[in-house]
Amino acid sequence: MTRGRFAFIIGCIGLLIGGAEVLRSPDVSASIVAASMLATMLRFATPLTLGALAGLLCERSGVANIAIEGMMLSAAFGAFIGAAVTKSLLIGVLAGMAIGVAMATLHAWLSVSLRVDQIVSGTVINIMAAGITGFLSTEVVRRQALVGAGLLPALRIPVLADLPVVGPVFQQQPIAWVALVLVPLTHLVIFHTPWGLRLRSVGELPRAAHAAGINVIRTRYTAVMIGGAIAGIGGAYFTLESVPAFEPLMTNGRGFIALAALIFGGWTPAGAWAASLLFGAANALHINAQQFGIPVPAQIVGMFPYLLTIVILAGVIGRVSPPSAVGTPYEAD
Amino acid sequence: MPARSRPTSSRPRAENRSRRWAGPCIAGARILTLPARRPLWVCRAGFIGREGVLTVTQAVRARLIGGLIPSLAIVTALLIGGVIIWASGPRLDGPWFGIWFVVEAYQALIEGAFGSRASTIDTVLRTVPYVFTGLAVMVGFRGGMFNIGAEGQLAVGALASAWVGFTVTSLPLVIQLPLVLLTGCLAGAIWGGIAGLLKARTGAHEVITTIMLNYVGGQLAAYLLNGVLRDRSPLNVIAQTPKVAETARLPDLVPGLHSGVILVIGVAVLVWFVLWKTTTGFELRMVGINPDAAAYAGVNVVRRMTWAMGASGMLAGLAGAVQVAGVNYRSTLGFNVGYGFDSIAIALLGRNTVSGVVLSSILFAALRTGATKLQFRTQISTDIISVIQALVLLMIAADQIIRWIYRIGPAQTEADPVAASTAPVADSESGR
């Protein structure tokens, strides 16, 4: 993640929010628009950040992960059931993490142990998550009439949360705070600890890592499973922070957008977070356009993040390259 | 370059040897040598198999073993599905300890899919887009490209064909109908071709670009269907186009069944012919198995990759066009959702062969159609079908599971296009 790219992303976010300010209908005050844009952006970015961090750990260890969507969806369901049965939101989050780890273990077993094509394995998990959560939600939730246990309360930082425009930044729900903490934490772990170095070496050149005495298979398992736990927190966001109910397919492709954020951010935590915010800002413009009379075709704005991801992947503005061993199963001799 | 486990250099040879028909050998310079002491008619009616010339019986057996794992996967998934149905039914309180409930459920499924004329037609109507999109993913796989974008390609194909279908109103059917279908093909081909071109020229991974193009396509559809292409009649409240002209509709073969069925058979044969009987198809499969070897052999890899994704997108776009011209007569926002993953499942279950894709499409269509009756009779959610599909796919992807359950020996070293589809990825990311 170069500084240039980071500045580019921040600039794009500024452009989107500034655009909303300039184009808003004159009878809405500027501070309301800015506050609403910020709040929507942060809300949308939370699951993306967590999903992208999950994918980051996975892909840095050399396992391609298009299964973030499936992991988050099943974790959303697990979190809902866990919270609804025990009436404890904390247990709900833990249940979501457990389901996320379970799906991640399946991904690791398929793609690391059985050496199934990693994209196929991810596809299997996505289809499986959609099928099983859809089936169980109709069978279990409707028959036993489970009611959600409510939403996690917002935690506010006393004085800062009362500031006029940037208030929403300091008044967020716990999972959003967790996401914000995990970004620097993941950065530290991946780039400044021995385990992180091993993880990256396994993702770049597994044979050399093996020769250096690193257990490639175990490192990949660990990375994928920690990623699953983070994706699980991201999934819990949907049923414990966003709406207190589970609906089939409620992640609605956020896992794939998280993947895009990961690539956009050049496989770094800070980059992935910035990209998540950018995607969040584009979504905020999309959502607020009608309310504030902003005359932009919302869908065209909504396309930009995806188009930018394609452009960046194609190397037109600054090249990003994935860890070299992504997609290649490792076979110990 | 990361160490690759499989000896890739031997792949083209293995692929070449697995060609079964002793028909014209196109680009493979294999000279057919006949074993001694074998009557000539055996060769005429024979096949080129892994071990040289096979008799008809041997070849049939080879085919059967090829279909064994998918069949066992389906049977196993249905058995596990049966256990799930049992667990959601009266369990031990029902007749036969609840097993009768499972039998009734599957009976309802079969009746719902093939029990009456109307339900059979429904199943066939569902099969058509599955075959097109399944073939689309299959062509991609054969060219070493993993096309996750069938959903988006189908959407743009449907949009384009609907647009031509309702704006052009003065042409006779023989001109307009092909025009509508070809527009859908073209739109899909462009959408898929972008991903192919990017992969070939810049190494941008087609899995990511096709996912992104799905979203771009979805947003584009939302924009157009709420804007210029929206049906402005006062009764319409949703994002959809007006109905296409009468001359843009596929005529009915029998009442309720449009003639796209004939088209789908024709296209399936055409895909088989192009992939296995032409130089283009041979080169495409060569690129899919080992792009480096293909480039060394003088194949224009950039062109073939673009071609593979273009053809793949074209088939998906045609699926959209046929749905517009044969079933819905319009394009509606979101009707494409679900085809992307279903088509991958179909291609994988069909082992990336034309006959396999057709058979799996029929199976998936039958399951989806019959599920309604299953839900009506047993109150079990239609989502059970998605669970069964996921189980089938799991066991197809990791065929070690099936081999372990049924004690089948390890896989032969057959060229596996799915495994090969990751090979170009590794190359483009580490080498160039």
mmCIF file of C-alpha atoms in Angstrom, chain B residues 29-236:
data_model
loop_
_atom_site.group_PDB
_atom_site.id
_atom_site.type_symbol
_atom_site.label_atom_id
_atom_site.label_comp_id
_atom_site.label_asym_id
_atom_site.label_seq_id
_atom_site.Cartn_x
_atom_site.Cartn_y
_atom_site.Cartn_z
ATOM 1 C CA ALA B 29 -0.239 -35.225 -34.340
ATOM 2 C CA ARG B 30 -1.093 -38.631 -33.010
ATOM 3 C CA ILE B 31 -0.692 -41.534 -35.402
ATOM 4 C CA LEU B 32 -3.192 -44.265 -34.813
ATOM 5 C CA THR B 33 -1.350 -47.533 -34.509
ATOM 6 C CA LEU B 34 -3.476 -50.639 -34.413
ATOM 7 C CA PRO B 35 -2.577 -53.512 -32.163
ATOM 8 C CA ALA B 36 -1.862 -56.712 -34.020
ATOM 9 C CA ARG B 37 -4.285 -59.630 -34.136
ATOM 10 C CA ARG B 38 -7.424 -57.627 -33.906
ATOM 11 C CA PRO B 39 -10.082 -57.732 -36.606
ATOM 12 C CA LEU B 40 -10.393 -54.516 -38.534
ATOM 13 C CA TRP B 41 -14.047 -53.930 -37.607
ATOM 14 C CA VAL B 42 -13.058 -53.495 -34.008
ATOM 15 C CA CYS B 43 -11.037 -50.492 -35.029
ATOM 16 C CA ARG B 44 -13.870 -49.060 -37.074
ATOM 17 C CA ALA B 45 -16.268 -49.360 -34.152
ATOM 18 C CA GLY B 46 -13.556 -48.679 -31.646
ATOM 19 C CA PHE B 47 -12.411 -45.727 -29.650
ATOM 20 C CA ILE B 48 -9.108 -44.200 -28.765
ATOM 21 C CA GLY B 49 -8.937 -44.493 -25.031
ATOM 22 C CA ARG B 50 -6.307 -44.111 -22.412
ATOM 23 C CA GLU B 51 -4.813 -47.467 -23.236
ATOM 24 C CA GLY B 52 -4.904 -47.064 -27.002
ATOM 25 C CA VAL B 53 -7.717 -48.566 -28.988
ATOM 26 C CA LEU B 54 -10.672 -49.705 -26.906
ATOM 27 C CA THR B 55 -13.547 -51.928 -27.893
ATOM 28 C CA VAL B 56 -17.057 -50.583 -27.625
ATOM 29 C CA THR B 57 -17.627 -52.374 -24.309
ATOM 30 C CA GLN B 58 -14.423 -51.027 -22.828
ATOM 31 C CA ALA B 59 -15.250 -47.522 -23.964
ATOM 32 C CA VAL B 60 -18.749 -47.726 -22.547
ATOM 33 C CA ARG B 61 -17.291 -48.921 -19.267
ATOM 34 C CA ALA B 62 -14.838 -46.037 -19.254
ATOM 35 C CA ARG B 63 -17.721 -43.641 -19.788
ATOM 36 C CA LEU B 64 -19.690 -45.231 -16.967
ATOM 37 C CA ILE B 65 -16.801 -44.897 -14.544
ATOM 38 C CA GLY B 66 -16.503 -41.259 -15.599
ATOM 39 C CA GLY B 67 -20.113 -40.717 -14.565
ATOM 40 C CA LEU B 68 -19.807 -42.860 -11.457
ATOM 41 C CA ILE B 69 -18.563 -40.198 -9.051
ATOM 42 C CA PRO B 70 -21.163 -37.572 -10.014
ATOM 43 C CA SER B 71 -23.920 -40.201 -9.724
ATOM 44 C CA LEU B 72 -22.689 -41.371 -6.340
ATOM 45 C CA ALA B 73 -22.437 -37.751 -5.211
ATOM 46 C CA ILE B 74 -26.069 -37.160 -6.204
ATOM 47 C CA VAL B 75 -27.240 -40.347 -4.491
ATOM 48 C CA THR B 76 -25.301 -39.522 -1.322
ATOM 49 C CA ALA B 77 -26.590 -35.951 -1.270
ATOM 50 C CA LEU B 78 -30.159 -37.197 -1.679
ATOM 51 C CA LEU B 79 -29.604 -39.644 1.184
ATOM 52 C CA ILE B 80 -28.276 -36.896 3.451
ATOM 53 C CA GLY B 81 -31.151 -34.695 2.272
ATOM 54 C CA GLY B 82 -33.453 -37.568 3.279
ATOM 55 C CA VAL B 83 -31.999 -37.529 6.769
ATOM 56 C CA ILE B 84 -32.599 -33.780 6.978
ATOM 57 C CA ILE B 85 -36.183 -34.229 5.763
ATOM 58 C CA TRP B 86 -36.637 -37.024 8.311
ATOM 59 C CA ALA B 87 -35.366 -34.755 11.068
ATOM 60 C CA SER B 88 -37.788 -31.977 10.068
ATOM 61 C CA GLY B 89 -40.764 -34.387 9.832
ATOM 62 C CA PRO B 90 -42.624 -36.364 12.499
ATOM 63 C CA ARG B 91 -39.425 -38.391 13.096
ATOM 64 C CA LEU B 92 -40.005 -41.642 14.984
ATOM 65 C CA ASP B 93 -43.715 -40.922 15.458
ATOM 66 C CA GLY B 94 -44.552 -41.276 11.766
ATOM 67 C CA PRO B 95 -45.282 -44.538 9.942
ATOM 68 C CA TRP B 96 -42.192 -46.724 9.378
ATOM 69 C CA PHE B 97 -40.388 -44.690 12.061
ATOM 70 C CA GLY B 98 -40.734 -41.605 9.907
ATOM 71 C CA ILE B 99 -39.053 -43.109 6.867
ATOM 72 C CA TRP B 100 -42.355 -43.112 5.012
ATOM 73 C CA PHE B 101 -42.377 -39.315 5.362
ATOM 74 C CA VAL B 102 -39.084 -39.114 3.494
ATOM 75 C CA VAL B 103 -40.368 -41.425 0.773
ATOM 76 C CA GLU B 104 -43.484 -39.296 0.413
ATOM 77 C CA ALA B 105 -41.386 -36.138 0.244
ATOM 78 C CA TYR B 106 -39.212 -37.458 -2.574
ATOM 79 C CA GLN B 107 -42.277 -38.825 -4.305
ATOM 80 C CA ALA B 108 -43.778 -35.337 -4.197
ATOM 81 C CA LEU B 109 -40.509 -33.952 -5.577
ATOM 82 C CA ILE B 110 -40.585 -36.301 -8.562
ATOM 83 C CA GLU B 111 -44.287 -35.725 -9.176
ATOM 84 C CA GLY B 112 -43.758 -31.996 -8.962
ATOM 85 C CA ALA B 113 -41.047 -32.191 -11.600
ATOM 86 C CA PHE B 114 -42.442 -34.765 -14.028
ATOM 87 C CA GLY B 115 -45.897 -35.751 -12.691
ATOM 88 C CA SER B 116 -47.996 -33.922 -15.225
ATOM 89 C CA ARG B 117 -47.701 -32.323 -18.608
ATOM 90 C CA ALA B 118 -47.574 -28.846 -17.108
ATOM 91 C CA SER B 119 -44.922 -29.722 -14.555
ATOM 92 C CA THR B 120 -42.761 -31.449 -17.170
ATOM 93 C CA ILE B 121 -42.975 -28.343 -19.342
ATOM 94 C CA ASP B 122 -42.013 -26.266 -16.311
ATOM 95 C CA THR B 123 -38.969 -28.443 -15.754
ATOM 96 C CA VAL B 124 -37.931 -28.126 -19.400
ATOM 97 C CA LEU B 125 -38.396 -24.350 -19.293
ATOM 98 C CA ARG B 126 -36.116 -24.182 -16.276
ATOM 99 C CA THR B 127 -33.582 -26.475 -17.923
ATOM 100 C CA VAL B 128 -33.038 -24.146 -20.894
ATOM 101 C CA PRO B 129 -31.261 -21.245 -19.115
ATOM 102 C CA TYR B 130 -29.374 -23.732 -16.953
ATOM 103 C CA VAL B 131 -27.941 -25.441 -20.031
ATOM 104 C CA PHE B 132 -26.905 -22.141 -21.577
ATOM 105 C CA THR B 133 -25.251 -20.810 -18.434
ATOM 106 C CA GLY B 134 -23.785 -24.219 -17.576
ATOM 107 C CA LEU B 135 -22.211 -24.377 -21.031
ATOM 108 C CA ALA B 136 -20.988 -20.826 -20.517
ATOM 109 C CA VAL B 137 -19.112 -21.722 -17.355
ATOM 110 C CA MET B 138 -17.893 -24.923 -18.970
ATOM 111 C CA VAL B 139 -16.397 -23.122 -21.980
ATOM 112 C CA GLY B 140 -14.633 -20.808 -19.548
ATOM 113 C CA PHE B 141 -13.256 -23.727 -17.536
ATOM 114 C CA ARG B 142 -12.047 -25.461 -20.699
ATOM 115 C CA GLY B 143 -10.160 -22.313 -21.604
ATOM 116 C CA GLY B 144 -8.693 -22.119 -18.100
ATOM 117 C CA MET B 145 -10.975 -19.279 -17.035
ATOM 118 C CA PHE B 146 -13.225 -19.378 -13.992
ATOM 119 C CA ASN B 147 -16.305 -17.410 -15.003
ATOM 120 C CA ILE B 148 -18.211 -16.332 -11.893
ATOM 121 C CA GLY B 149 -19.880 -13.626 -13.945
ATOM 122 C CA ALA B 150 -22.614 -15.601 -15.699
ATOM 123 C CA GLU B 151 -25.129 -13.693 -13.624
ATOM 124 C CA GLY B 152 -23.988 -10.297 -14.864
ATOM 125 C CA GLN B 153 -23.521 -11.475 -18.435
ATOM 126 C CA LEU B 154 -27.031 -12.893 -18.393
ATOM 127 C CA ALA B 155 -28.360 -9.576 -17.077
ATOM 128 C CA VAL B 156 -26.746 -7.433 -19.782
ATOM 129 C CA GLY B 157 -27.766 -9.975 -22.430
ATOM 130 C CA ALA B 158 -31.368 -9.791 -21.282
ATOM 131 C CA LEU B 159 -31.272 -5.983 -21.119
ATOM 132 C CA ALA B 160 -29.858 -5.609 -24.611
ATOM 133 C CA SER B 161 -32.223 -8.100 -26.188
ATOM 134 C CA ALA B 162 -35.242 -6.603 -24.427
ATOM 135 C CA TRP B 163 -34.188 -3.168 -25.630
ATOM 136 C CA VAL B 164 -34.023 -4.329 -29.243
ATOM 137 C CA GLY B 165 -37.195 -6.336 -28.678
ATOM 138 C CA PHE B 166 -39.407 -3.420 -27.716
ATOM 139 C CA THR B 167 -37.863 -0.529 -29.638
ATOM 140 C CA VAL B 168 -37.762 -2.225 -33.034
ATOM 141 C CA THR B 169 -41.327 -2.992 -34.009
ATOM 142 C CA SER B 170 -41.512 -2.947 -37.783
ATOM 143 C CA LEU B 171 -39.453 -6.004 -38.728
ATOM 144 C CA PRO B 172 -40.793 -9.458 -39.585
ATOM 145 C CA LEU B 173 -40.173 -12.274 -37.107
ATOM 146 C CA VAL B 174 -37.535 -14.024 -39.213
ATOM 147 C CA ILE B 175 -35.329 -10.950 -38.985
ATOM 148 C CA GLN B 176 -36.188 -9.505 -35.614
ATOM 149 C CA LEU B 177 -36.040 -12.677 -33.529
ATOM 150 C CA PRO B 178 -32.472 -13.535 -34.621
ATOM 151 C CA LEU B 179 -31.595 -9.875 -34.162
ATOM 152 C CA VAL B 180 -32.885 -9.942 -30.591
ATOM 153 C CA LEU B 181 -31.036 -13.149 -29.762
ATOM 154 C CA LEU B 182 -27.810 -11.970 -31.389
ATOM 155 C CA THR B 183 -27.929 -8.668 -29.514
ATOM 156 C CA GLY B 184 -28.138 -10.625 -26.267
ATOM 157 C CA CYS B 185 -25.187 -12.766 -27.360
ATOM 158 C CA LEU B 186 -23.162 -9.710 -28.293
ATOM 159 C CA ALA B 187 -23.823 -7.900 -25.020
ATOM 160 C CA GLY B 188 -22.900 -10.988 -23.013
ATOM 161 C CA ALA B 189 -19.810 -11.561 -25.139
ATOM 162 C CA ILE B 190 -18.609 -8.005 -24.533
ATOM 163 C CA TRP B 191 -19.237 -8.316 -20.791
ATOM 164 C CA GLY B 192 -17.344 -11.596 -20.612
ATOM 165 C CA GLY B 193 -14.699 -10.579 -23.136
ATOM 166 C CA ILE B 194 -13.645 -7.618 -20.984
ATOM 167 C CA ALA B 195 -12.656 -10.024 -18.222
ATOM 168 C CA GLY B 196 -10.862 -12.286 -20.695
ATOM 169 C CA LEU B 197 -8.955 -9.436 -22.283
ATOM 170 C CA LEU B 198 -7.922 -8.028 -18.900
ATOM 171 C CA LYS B 199 -6.736 -11.441 -17.782
ATOM 172 C CA ALA B 200 -4.770 -12.064 -20.940
ATOM 173 C CA ARG B 201 -3.242 -8.602 -21.223
ATOM 174 C CA THR B 202 -2.700 -7.555 -17.620
ATOM 175 C CA GLY B 203 -3.076 -10.706 -15.543
ATOM 176 C CA ALA B 204 -6.079 -9.281 -13.637
ATOM 177 C CA HIS B 205 -7.666 -12.361 -12.137
ATOM 178 C CA GLU B 206 -10.905 -13.166 -13.967
ATOM 179 C CA VAL B 207 -12.610 -14.387 -10.783
ATOM 180 C CA ILE B 208 -12.377 -10.907 -9.279
ATOM 181 C CA THR B 209 -13.104 -8.992 -12.478
ATOM 182 C CA THR B 210 -16.185 -11.084 -13.257
ATOM 183 C CA ILE B 211 -17.507 -10.617 -9.706
ATOM 184 C CA MET B 212 -16.963 -6.862 -10.065
ATOM 185 C CA LEU B 213 -18.586 -6.881 -13.502
ATOM 186 C CA ASN B 214 -21.597 -8.619 -11.927
ATOM 187 C CA TYR B 215 -22.056 -5.617 -9.664
ATOM 188 C CA VAL B 216 -21.419 -3.133 -12.456
ATOM 189 C CA GLY B 217 -23.968 -5.029 -14.566
ATOM 190 C CA GLY B 218 -26.429 -5.056 -11.690
ATOM 191 C CA GLN B 219 -26.077 -1.293 -11.149
ATOM 192 C CA LEU B 220 -26.295 -0.664 -14.883
ATOM 193 C CA ALA B 221 -29.489 -2.721 -15.040
ATOM 194 C CA ALA B 222 -30.905 -0.851 -12.046
ATOM 195 C CA TYR B 223 -30.039 2.470 -13.686
ATOM 196 C CA LEU B 224 -31.511 1.613 -17.085
ATOM 197 C CA LEU B 225 -34.574 -0.218 -15.774
ATOM 198 C CA ASN B 226 -35.428 2.738 -13.550
ATOM 199 C CA GLY B 227 -34.578 5.166 -16.310
ATOM 200 C CA VAL B 228 -34.644 5.040 -20.082
ATOM 201 C CA LEU B 229 -35.683 1.392 -20.423
ATOM 202 C CA ARG B 230 -38.436 1.467 -17.808
ATOM 203 C CA ASP B 231 -41.946 0.517 -18.752
ATOM 204 C CA ARG B 232 -43.780 3.863 -18.468
ATOM 205 C CA SER B 233 -47.292 2.429 -18.571
ATOM 206 C CA PRO B 234 -49.335 3.610 -15.559
ATOM 207 C CA LEU B 235 -49.947 0.081 -14.272
ATOM 208 C CA ASN B 236 -46.267 -0.733 -13.937
#
